[in-house]
Amino acid sequence: MALGTGWIHIIDFDDENNIINKNVLLHQAGEIWHISASPADRGVLATCYNRTSDSKVLTCAAVWRMPKELESGSHESPDDSSSTAQTLELLCHLDNTAHGNMACVVWEPMGDGKKIISLADNHILLWDLQESSSQAVLASSASLEGKGQLKFTSGRWSPHHNCTQVATANDTTLRGWDTRSMSQIYCIENAHGQLVRDLDFNPNKQYYLASCGDDCKVKFWDTRNVTEPVKTLEEHSHWVWNVRYNHSHDQLVLTGSSDSRVILSNMVSISSEPFGHLVDDDDISDQEDHRSEEKSKEPLQDNVIATYEEHEDSVYAVDWSSADPWLFASLSYDGRLVINRVPRALKYHILL
């Protein structure tokens, strides 16, 4: 096998039998550093990968399609010894030769999956995919200005404001960008004491953004007032690599860290339902009583729900299932993938 070949594992979780099946896809372009799936087409994904050119290592990005039979998610796991890995079909390269090394690629969260932002060194690039995604045209771009070698580390596209805002991290700074003009709309300098690793937007509450970094902290921001965070979590003892809001119940927040732990937190006071599920007025016979009772209701308390210690190495990725809101996965440096569920008691507390 050629040096620098990458592999993608398509994981299929059989919920009824608690069995993980996998299919392996060959990524011939090189070693993969970042993967992001199209929200509009489950068979399409983008990768950032290393390529050697003139004895220099460059990080490039491309858009791929997986084989049709893997899109449906079959519960058939091929026998690893006998099956040969299938190959991803290259749709197009996101040509960044003029812009430097790619840090990550983020898809527009709504829409037809034709818009992508890539972060390359100090450039933020907006691409339009055309002709069945076989071509990527650079629509607009912007650059970080300032002293030193400024480099983006990560970014997230907001699902709010008609998908016109993107947040990025570089060094200890968070920035918001308007994708229509590629101009900066807010800047949070020294958001963390050390490098910012990851960001995520609250899916149900606009203006709310979570960040995490090498200062071992997770911070929650209201982007209308960026002087200080709304909340700070200090539960990890090493770099925090990932922060992820639950897609349906935004009080549930996952974090993964180099301390080998995954922490599930209940950030209910800054969620879209800080008082729990409110009862409809129609269900109350005496509305005055209801109003006075509601005023006296205190926001529910934030707490750590559970700490997961199945990993023996740094946890580099955590994410929620897009199909089941109570299911999440974590991945550590040693290649261990762990799938967990939100504790049943909490699930029913949220639902009932």
mmCIF file of N, CA and C in Angstrom, residues 11 42 148 175 182 217 240 244 261 267 278 286 317 319 321 337 343 348:
data_model
loop_
_atom_site.group_PDB
_atom_site.id
_atom_site.type_symbol
_atom_site.label_atom_id
_atom_site.label_comp_id
_atom_site.label_asym_id
_atom_site.label_seq_id
_atom_site.Cartn_x
_atom_site.Cartn_y
_atom_site.Cartn_z
ATOM 1 N N ILE A 11 -19.197 3.469 10.061
ATOM 2 C CA ILE A 11 -19.672 2.703 11.216
ATOM 3 C C ILE A 11 -21.187 2.601 11.170
ATOM 4 N N ARG A 42 -26.287 12.232 2.176
ATOM 5 C CA ARG A 42 -25.568 11.378 3.125
ATOM 6 C C ARG A 42 -24.420 10.603 2.482
ATOM 7 N N GLY A 148 2.344 38.496 13.268
ATOM 8 C CA GLY A 148 2.643 37.068 13.421
ATOM 9 C C GLY A 148 1.965 36.222 12.358
ATOM 10 N N ARG A 175 -14.055 34.610 16.256
ATOM 11 C CA ARG A 175 -14.586 35.665 15.381
ATOM 12 C C ARG A 175 -15.850 35.187 14.700
ATOM 13 N N MET A 182 -18.425 38.558 3.675
ATOM 14 C CA MET A 182 -17.169 38.036 4.225
ATOM 15 C C MET A 182 -16.498 39.073 5.122
ATOM 16 N N LYS A 217 -10.931 24.525 29.616
ATOM 17 C CA LYS A 217 -12.255 25.097 29.880
ATOM 18 C C LYS A 217 -13.190 24.970 28.679
ATOM 19 N N VAL A 240 -9.273 20.459 26.032
ATOM 20 C CA VAL A 240 -10.604 20.029 25.583
ATOM 21 C C VAL A 240 -10.642 20.167 24.063
ATOM 22 N N ARG A 244 -19.900 19.666 21.763
ATOM 23 C CA ARG A 244 -21.033 19.426 20.856
ATOM 24 C C ARG A 244 -22.365 19.536 21.593
ATOM 25 N N ARG A 261 -11.267 11.537 29.031
ATOM 26 C CA ARG A 261 -12.654 11.454 29.497
ATOM 27 C C ARG A 261 -13.617 12.159 28.548
ATOM 28 N N MET A 267 -26.595 21.747 30.679
ATOM 29 C CA MET A 267 -26.488 23.213 30.738
ATOM 30 C C MET A 267 -27.882 23.823 30.590
ATOM 31 N N LEU A 278 -42.608 24.165 29.729
ATOM 32 C CA LEU A 278 -43.685 24.991 30.285
ATOM 33 C C LEU A 278 -45.032 24.435 29.831
ATOM 34 N N ASP A 286 -57.027 28.252 35.961
ATOM 35 C CA ASP A 286 -56.885 29.590 36.521
ATOM 36 C C ASP A 286 -55.573 30.194 36.030
ATOM 37 N N ALA A 317 -12.427 13.225 19.454
ATOM 38 C CA ALA A 317 -13.688 13.547 18.776
ATOM 39 C C ALA A 317 -14.866 12.993 19.561
ATOM 40 N N ASP A 319 -19.359 13.161 19.165
ATOM 41 C CA ASP A 319 -20.478 13.684 18.377
ATOM 42 C C ASP A 319 -21.747 12.931 18.695
ATOM 43 N N SER A 321 -25.442 11.291 17.546
ATOM 44 C CA SER A 321 -26.076 10.640 16.394
ATOM 45 C C SER A 321 -27.046 11.624 15.748
ATOM 46 N N LEU A 337 -13.321 3.392 19.435
ATOM 47 C CA LEU A 337 -14.601 4.075 19.252
ATOM 48 C C LEU A 337 -15.566 3.553 20.312
ATOM 49 N N PRO A 343 -28.224 8.674 29.989
ATOM 50 C CA PRO A 343 -28.879 7.849 31.019
ATOM 51 C C PRO A 343 -30.404 7.915 30.917
ATOM 52 N N TYR A 348 -36.034 10.423 30.385
ATOM 53 C CA TYR A 348 -37.453 10.529 30.730
ATOM 54 C C TYR A 348 -37.746 11.811 31.478
#
